[in-house]
């Protein structure tokens, strides 16, 4: 430092305020600059200045984080270090900032602040008189002794370091060449000291005091090093760890991290991170990776983009619940009560869930199958999953898989990608903070596939009990044990679940509810829940059972498809047919797009809407006198509690009872008033039963005929199987035309006629063989000119010989027919056994016809049967 001896700093200095790190004279430090004032200083002083003087600035340490007080200059520490800006590096990532390399020259005291904007400038008094430092040992008395002791300690310290490292060798030489007075500053900035300690050294203007402050720090470092060397002797292979040198400086003023164990009260964040890593109780492999990354992190300058990435990674690692878990509190009796309390009906599902839990209780390490609840939306699949977590006393986390088409969504991105992050499984674990939560994989049937890989394949590993103890997320790149996680999946249909995935799961069907069950669910669960959600009490709002019935049958529908009008070939239409078509069109405009839902979600929404409307009235405390009530006929029953046309109006102290009129006011006109029977007023329409992921549905099949050349037109987005069914139906009818007197005089009923067959809800693709019987019935009706019974629905596959084959989804289909108030259901004889699953009282409401031939179907579908020549060709004699 002798070269500095003549330095005289300017009497006015621009001030750079830092809030972390303390620059001491004789050392070099990197300072990241991103606040407005500091940026201004760099721009207008360092980057524009041309003289050496302009590169000298004052560094004021310990300033309150200036990020939050851009307007007001925070109070400044009175002593700072004048420094020489050796290097300025600008970067725009992650935000605009400069990194300065500053070499400390000497202390100064701020005597007067001259201006604050655009950056502070102050009148300063130089405190270290560098020229006074003389070579050799001139100081005498206590100071001389102190400096001698300090020097020897410094020599001892350097002697303990590895001399083969060039920086250490250079330091050893410097120790002899530097004036002893500069040693406290130089060494205090090299050894591991906290900012607070450095600040004390900086504030010690008196040389003697400075030695006194710095000496204990040096001794502490030596002791720490000794201790470390002792433990190292036991593990001689990792010498290198003793010394970690931060790269990137020209002057020896860099920090030596001599003691890895050392604590830093100031919260030096790598040290904090290190502590966290050690406390995270991670398995050996993960710990090794973390320590390696930590070492890399320490050597990296903070401004390097990779610094942030590595830090994020380490933070993720320490936050993961490597060995944190909750203890299961499994009591089957309590679980049964809880499941029953939370859910009405669903007996089969609840039974299976209890079995599953019971086995877990007996054998806690169970590697059982993954349960997969399959059923229409809103039937309580998610909510049962939540209840299972509750019965077990575990954390619950839902992972929505709908639309996931990239396998890195499950497995994470490799860290080489910008913006990489872990997958949903690992993120979920981080969120719940324990390693044995219940994970609900929602909508596994809606997983997509794309160029970015198949997420289902990644899920296989997650769900396979044989593999998931070492699930490796790409981001973490170390295995995480998922075997303690309880996975439950939900889906609307098994059809689109990849077979390999399905194979790992036990499918539990959750069918839709019948009307009575919905009413019970509404009164036991949905209404109390909605009341609570809206801050209402049963004393303020009452929904009678009749109203619930009405909501279910008239309002709670799902909007399944947009209706497209039957597209007819107009050019071929004859006048006679035109009226027929127009007539049909007006009729078919009924809101077919709403189907009664299988679950209760829409019902819950409607109840929510009622609660909102009532909440407004309760909040307003709005009263309307009975005299104004336009609904007089109800006045005698619910005298005080009237709900008016204008909305609801009731004194808040009374319960507001939702009746038929109030319902109409709140929810508007019913969505589904046109009865099914009204649609069957023409020949050529029949009702089929279809199965969709949303539950069962009734489906109309319509046919019309026009003059032509025997062509069949099919519309309504039919799949191949369905088209084939239509052709089969036509062929069977043509071959049996005589038997059923359909031929209209000629041998072929299709002679000179085109037939158009349409399946409404044209925007929805339909496929499957089960519409066969419906198509036959519909065409038989068209050709015979007779009406199909309006209360009958049917399903079944047909063969060319007129046999009826069994089909799937009987339960959902029957429930749909029941919901639609139909009376008779024709199903294949071989499906008779499936009726066992259907609640008794639904069965009691319906008249089932089990058909094994099309003849039986036709007889059941038409009033008074469908006349045939009893299978004998004698009828030919009609001519
Ligand atoms: P899903 O996951 O099958 O689409 P949810 O589990 O989200 O349906 O259920 C929708 C709502 O219906 C929830 O508020 C749930 O509590 C309620 N729910 C469904 N089924 C029942 C039932 N059997 N008993 C009580 N509430 C039910």
PDB file of N, CA and C and ligand atoms in Angstrom, residues 339-346 350 373 375-386 398 440 442-443 490-492 510 513 517 520-522 524-526 529-530 599-601 604, ligand 1:
ATOM      1  N   UNK A 339     -67.222 -40.564   6.501  1.00  0.00           N
ATOM      2  CA  UNK A 339     -67.633 -40.706   5.093  1.00  0.00           C
ATOM      3  C   UNK A 339     -69.148 -40.581   4.972  1.00  0.00           C
ATOM      4  N   UNK A 340     -69.854 -41.213   5.929  1.00  0.00           N
ATOM      5  CA  UNK A 340     -71.317 -41.136   5.876  1.00  0.00           C
ATOM      6  C   UNK A 340     -71.803 -39.717   6.107  1.00  0.00           C
ATOM      7  N   UNK A 341     -71.135 -39.038   7.005  1.00  0.00           N
ATOM      8  CA  UNK A 341     -71.550 -37.655   7.274  1.00  0.00           C
ATOM      9  C   UNK A 341     -71.304 -36.744   6.092  1.00  0.00           C
ATOM     10  N   UNK A 342     -70.201 -36.990   5.393  1.00  0.00           N
ATOM     11  CA  UNK A 342     -69.848 -36.100   4.276  1.00  0.00           C
ATOM     12  C   UNK A 342     -70.636 -36.386   3.015  1.00  0.00           C
ATOM     13  N   UNK A 343     -71.012 -37.662   2.849  1.00  0.00           N
ATOM     14  CA  UNK A 343     -71.638 -38.028   1.582  1.00  0.00           C
ATOM     15  C   UNK A 343     -72.872 -38.860   1.773  1.00  0.00           C
ATOM     16  N   UNK A 344     -73.880 -38.487   1.056  1.00  0.00           N
ATOM     17  CA  UNK A 344     -75.100 -39.263   1.075  1.00  0.00           C
ATOM     18  C   UNK A 344     -75.011 -40.267  -0.068  1.00  0.00           C
ATOM     19  N   UNK A 345     -75.691 -41.407   0.088  1.00  0.00           N
ATOM     20  CA  UNK A 345     -75.704 -42.452  -0.947  1.00  0.00           C
ATOM     21  C   UNK A 345     -74.290 -42.940  -1.266  1.00  0.00           C
ATOM     22  N   UNK A 346     -73.956 -43.233  -2.471  1.00  0.00           N
ATOM     23  CA  UNK A 346     -72.675 -43.784  -2.935  1.00  0.00           C
ATOM     24  C   UNK A 346     -72.236 -44.978  -2.093  1.00  0.00           C
ATOM     25  N   UNK A 350     -68.347 -46.069  -1.011  1.00  0.00           N
ATOM     26  CA  UNK A 350     -67.932 -45.898   0.379  1.00  0.00           C
ATOM     27  C   UNK A 350     -67.459 -47.234   0.956  1.00  0.00           C
ATOM     28  N   UNK A 373     -61.715 -43.122  -9.278  1.00  0.00           N
ATOM     29  CA  UNK A 373     -63.159 -42.923  -9.282  1.00  0.00           C
ATOM     30  C   UNK A 373     -63.581 -42.453 -10.662  1.00  0.00           C
ATOM     31  N   UNK A 375     -66.767 -41.380 -13.068  1.00  0.00           N
ATOM     32  CA  UNK A 375     -68.187 -41.031 -13.094  1.00  0.00           C
ATOM     33  C   UNK A 375     -68.396 -39.650 -13.671  1.00  0.00           C
ATOM     34  N   UNK A 376     -69.651 -39.279 -13.890  1.00  0.00           N
ATOM     35  CA  UNK A 376     -69.959 -37.973 -14.473  1.00  0.00           C
ATOM     36  C   UNK A 376     -69.518 -36.843 -13.545  1.00  0.00           C
ATOM     37  N   UNK A 377     -69.446 -35.633 -14.062  1.00  0.00           N
ATOM     38  CA  UNK A 377     -69.008 -34.508 -13.215  1.00  0.00           C
ATOM     39  C   UNK A 377     -70.020 -34.245 -12.103  1.00  0.00           C
ATOM     40  N   UNK A 378     -69.505 -33.785 -10.985  1.00  0.00           N
ATOM     41  CA  UNK A 378     -70.384 -33.348  -9.903  1.00  0.00           C
ATOM     42  C   UNK A 378     -71.012 -34.453  -9.085  1.00  0.00           C
ATOM     43  N   UNK A 379     -70.473 -35.677  -9.164  1.00  0.00           N
ATOM     44  CA  UNK A 379     -71.058 -36.742  -8.353  1.00  0.00           C
ATOM     45  C   UNK A 379     -70.275 -36.964  -7.065  1.00  0.00           C
ATOM     46  N   UNK A 380     -69.298 -36.114  -6.811  1.00  0.00           N
ATOM     47  CA  UNK A 380     -68.622 -36.184  -5.520  1.00  0.00           C
ATOM     48  C   UNK A 380     -67.312 -36.952  -5.523  1.00  0.00           C
ATOM     49  N   UNK A 381     -66.687 -37.116  -6.674  1.00  0.00           N
ATOM     50  CA  UNK A 381     -65.430 -37.863  -6.720  1.00  0.00           C
ATOM     51  C   UNK A 381     -64.329 -37.129  -5.950  1.00  0.00           C
ATOM     52  N   UNK A 382     -64.189 -35.853  -6.271  1.00  0.00           N
ATOM     53  CA  UNK A 382     -63.153 -35.062  -5.605  1.00  0.00           C
ATOM     54  C   UNK A 382     -63.448 -34.982  -4.122  1.00  0.00           C
ATOM     55  N   UNK A 383     -64.707 -34.827  -3.828  1.00  0.00           N
ATOM     56  CA  UNK A 383     -65.047 -34.614  -2.439  1.00  0.00           C
ATOM     57  C   UNK A 383     -64.829 -35.876  -1.604  1.00  0.00           C
ATOM     58  N   UNK A 384     -65.000 -37.072  -2.206  1.00  0.00           N
ATOM     59  CA  UNK A 384     -64.671 -38.302  -1.480  1.00  0.00           C
ATOM     60  C   UNK A 384     -63.160 -38.368  -1.230  1.00  0.00           C
ATOM     61  N   UNK A 385     -62.395 -37.974  -2.240  1.00  0.00           N
ATOM     62  CA  UNK A 385     -60.930 -37.953  -2.082  1.00  0.00           C
ATOM     63  C   UNK A 385     -60.536 -37.088  -0.898  1.00  0.00           C
ATOM     64  N   UNK A 386     -61.177 -35.961  -0.802  1.00  0.00           N
ATOM     65  CA  UNK A 386     -60.881 -35.037   0.299  1.00  0.00           C
ATOM     66  C   UNK A 386     -61.232 -35.679   1.644  1.00  0.00           C
ATOM     67  N   UNK A 398     -54.728 -31.463  -4.691  1.00  0.00           N
ATOM     68  CA  UNK A 398     -55.363 -31.866  -5.940  1.00  0.00           C
ATOM     69  C   UNK A 398     -54.479 -31.440  -7.107  1.00  0.00           C
ATOM     70  N   UNK A 440     -54.760 -36.114  -5.209  1.00  0.00           N
ATOM     71  CA  UNK A 440     -55.880 -36.443  -6.076  1.00  0.00           C
ATOM     72  C   UNK A 440     -55.503 -36.070  -7.502  1.00  0.00           C
ATOM     73  N   UNK A 442     -56.707 -35.401 -10.637  1.00  0.00           N
ATOM     74  CA  UNK A 442     -58.030 -35.131 -11.183  1.00  0.00           C
ATOM     75  C   UNK A 442     -58.012 -35.245 -12.704  1.00  0.00           C
ATOM     76  N   UNK A 443     -59.043 -35.825 -13.251  1.00  0.00           N
ATOM     77  CA  UNK A 443     -59.237 -35.917 -14.699  1.00  0.00           C
ATOM     78  C   UNK A 443     -58.108 -36.625 -15.425  1.00  0.00           C
ATOM     79  N   UNK A 490     -59.243 -39.484 -10.515  1.00  0.00           N
ATOM     80  CA  UNK A 490     -60.646 -39.372 -10.910  1.00  0.00           C
ATOM     81  C   UNK A 490     -60.713 -39.211 -12.426  1.00  0.00           C
ATOM     82  N   UNK A 491     -61.810 -39.649 -12.995  1.00  0.00           N
ATOM     83  CA  UNK A 491     -61.982 -39.546 -14.445  1.00  0.00           C
ATOM     84  C   UNK A 491     -63.459 -39.557 -14.757  1.00  0.00           C
ATOM     85  N   UNK A 492     -63.810 -39.055 -15.927  1.00  0.00           N
ATOM     86  CA  UNK A 492     -65.198 -39.127 -16.354  1.00  0.00           C
ATOM     87  C   UNK A 492     -65.469 -40.403 -17.134  1.00  0.00           C
ATOM     88  N   UNK A 510     -68.695 -44.359 -10.202  1.00  0.00           N
ATOM     89  CA  UNK A 510     -69.577 -43.524  -9.383  1.00  0.00           C
ATOM     90  C   UNK A 510     -70.690 -43.063 -10.317  1.00  0.00           C
ATOM     91  N   UNK A 513     -76.856 -39.568  -9.820  1.00  0.00           N
ATOM     92  CA  UNK A 513     -77.863 -39.727  -8.775  1.00  0.00           C
ATOM     93  C   UNK A 513     -79.260 -39.674  -9.362  1.00  0.00           C
ATOM     94  N   UNK A 517     -82.292 -38.968  -4.515  1.00  0.00           N
ATOM     95  CA  UNK A 517     -80.963 -38.850  -3.892  1.00  0.00           C
ATOM     96  C   UNK A 517     -80.481 -37.413  -3.946  1.00  0.00           C
ATOM     97  N   UNK A 520     -82.087 -35.391  -1.267  1.00  0.00           N
ATOM     98  CA  UNK A 520     -81.463 -35.654   0.031  1.00  0.00           C
ATOM     99  C   UNK A 520     -80.109 -34.960   0.137  1.00  0.00           C
ATOM    100  N   UNK A 521     -79.305 -35.091  -0.922  1.00  0.00           N
ATOM    101  CA  UNK A 521     -77.972 -34.469  -0.908  1.00  0.00           C
ATOM    102  C   UNK A 521     -78.120 -32.963  -0.734  1.00  0.00           C
ATOM    103  N   UNK A 522     -79.089 -32.403  -1.457  1.00  0.00           N
ATOM    104  CA  UNK A 522     -79.289 -30.960  -1.371  1.00  0.00           C
ATOM    105  C   UNK A 522     -79.596 -30.559   0.064  1.00  0.00           C
ATOM    106  N   UNK A 524     -79.200 -32.278   2.920  1.00  0.00           N
ATOM    107  CA  UNK A 524     -78.231 -32.633   3.958  1.00  0.00           C
ATOM    108  C   UNK A 524     -76.925 -31.871   3.811  1.00  0.00           C
ATOM    109  N   UNK A 525     -76.522 -31.642   2.559  1.00  0.00           N
ATOM    110  CA  UNK A 525     -75.186 -31.082   2.378  1.00  0.00           C
ATOM    111  C   UNK A 525     -75.150 -29.740   1.659  1.00  0.00           C
ATOM    112  N   UNK A 526     -75.771 -29.721   0.477  1.00  0.00           N
ATOM    113  CA  UNK A 526     -75.568 -28.546  -0.371  1.00  0.00           C
ATOM    114  C   UNK A 526     -76.175 -27.286   0.232  1.00  0.00           C
ATOM    115  N   UNK A 529     -74.323 -26.067   3.303  1.00  0.00           N
ATOM    116  CA  UNK A 529     -73.015 -25.563   2.882  1.00  0.00           C
ATOM    117  C   UNK A 529     -73.130 -24.191   2.227  1.00  0.00           C
ATOM    118  N   UNK A 530     -74.095 -24.059   1.325  1.00  0.00           N
ATOM    119  CA  UNK A 530     -74.271 -22.783   0.635  1.00  0.00           C
ATOM    120  C   UNK A 530     -74.717 -21.686   1.604  1.00  0.00           C
ATOM    121  N   UNK A 599     -74.794 -35.375 -11.916  1.00  0.00           N
ATOM    122  CA  UNK A 599     -74.272 -35.021 -10.597  1.00  0.00           C
ATOM    123  C   UNK A 599     -75.093 -33.922  -9.954  1.00  0.00           C
ATOM    124  N   UNK A 600     -74.465 -33.213  -9.021  1.00  0.00           N
ATOM    125  CA  UNK A 600     -75.235 -32.183  -8.311  1.00  0.00           C
ATOM    126  C   UNK A 600     -74.573 -30.810  -8.387  1.00  0.00           C
ATOM    127  N   UNK A 601     -73.610 -30.658  -9.297  1.00  0.00           N
ATOM    128  CA  UNK A 601     -72.872 -29.411  -9.302  1.00  0.00           C
ATOM    129  C   UNK A 601     -73.748 -28.236  -9.712  1.00  0.00           C
ATOM    130  N   UNK A 604     -76.067 -27.332  -7.059  1.00  0.00           N
ATOM    131  CA  UNK A 604     -75.403 -26.541  -6.019  1.00  0.00           C
ATOM    132  C   UNK A 604     -75.282 -25.081  -6.462  1.00  0.00           C
TER     133      UNK A 604
HETATM  134  P1  LIG B   1     -66.608 -34.373  -9.086  1.00  0.00           P
HETATM  135  O1  LIG B   1     -65.237 -34.414  -8.569  1.00  0.00           O
HETATM  136  O2  LIG B   1     -67.222 -35.748  -9.157  1.00  0.00           O
HETATM  137  O3  LIG B   1     -66.794 -33.654 -10.360  1.00  0.00           O
HETATM  138  P2  LIG B   1     -67.170 -32.893  -6.693  1.00  0.00           P
HETATM  139  O4  LIG B   1     -66.524 -33.850  -5.763  1.00  0.00           O
HETATM  140  O5  LIG B   1     -66.458 -31.655  -7.008  1.00  0.00           O
HETATM  141  O6  LIG B   1     -67.534 -33.630  -8.045  1.00  0.00           O
HETATM  142  O7  LIG B   1     -68.635 -32.597  -6.152  1.00  0.00           O
HETATM  143  C1  LIG B   1     -69.355 -31.451  -6.446  1.00  0.00           C
HETATM  144  C2  LIG B   1     -70.150 -31.020  -5.254  1.00  0.00           C
HETATM  145  O8  LIG B   1     -71.188 -31.930  -4.976  1.00  0.00           O
HETATM  146  C3  LIG B   1     -69.336 -30.948  -3.994  1.00  0.00           C
HETATM  147  O9  LIG B   1     -69.684 -29.784  -3.310  1.00  0.00           O
HETATM  148  C4  LIG B   1     -69.762 -32.162  -3.211  1.00  0.00           C
HETATM  149  O10 LIG B   1     -69.657 -31.940  -1.840  1.00  0.00           O
HETATM  150  C5  LIG B   1     -71.169 -32.353  -3.638  1.00  0.00           C
HETATM  151  N1  LIG B   1     -71.566 -33.767  -3.599  1.00  0.00           N
HETATM  152  C6  LIG B   1     -71.502 -34.639  -4.612  1.00  0.00           C
HETATM  153  N2  LIG B   1     -71.963 -35.842  -4.235  1.00  0.00           N
HETATM  154  C7  LIG B   1     -72.322 -35.742  -2.957  1.00  0.00           C
HETATM  155  C8  LIG B   1     -72.883 -36.658  -2.007  1.00  0.00           C
HETATM  156  N3  LIG B   1     -73.152 -37.930  -2.314  1.00  0.00           N
HETATM  157  N4  LIG B   1     -73.124 -36.197  -0.766  1.00  0.00           N
HETATM  158  C9  LIG B   1     -72.855 -34.920  -0.465  1.00  0.00           C
HETATM  159  N5  LIG B   1     -72.345 -34.007  -1.296  1.00  0.00           N
HETATM  160  C10 LIG B   1     -72.090 -34.400  -2.541  1.00  0.00           C
END
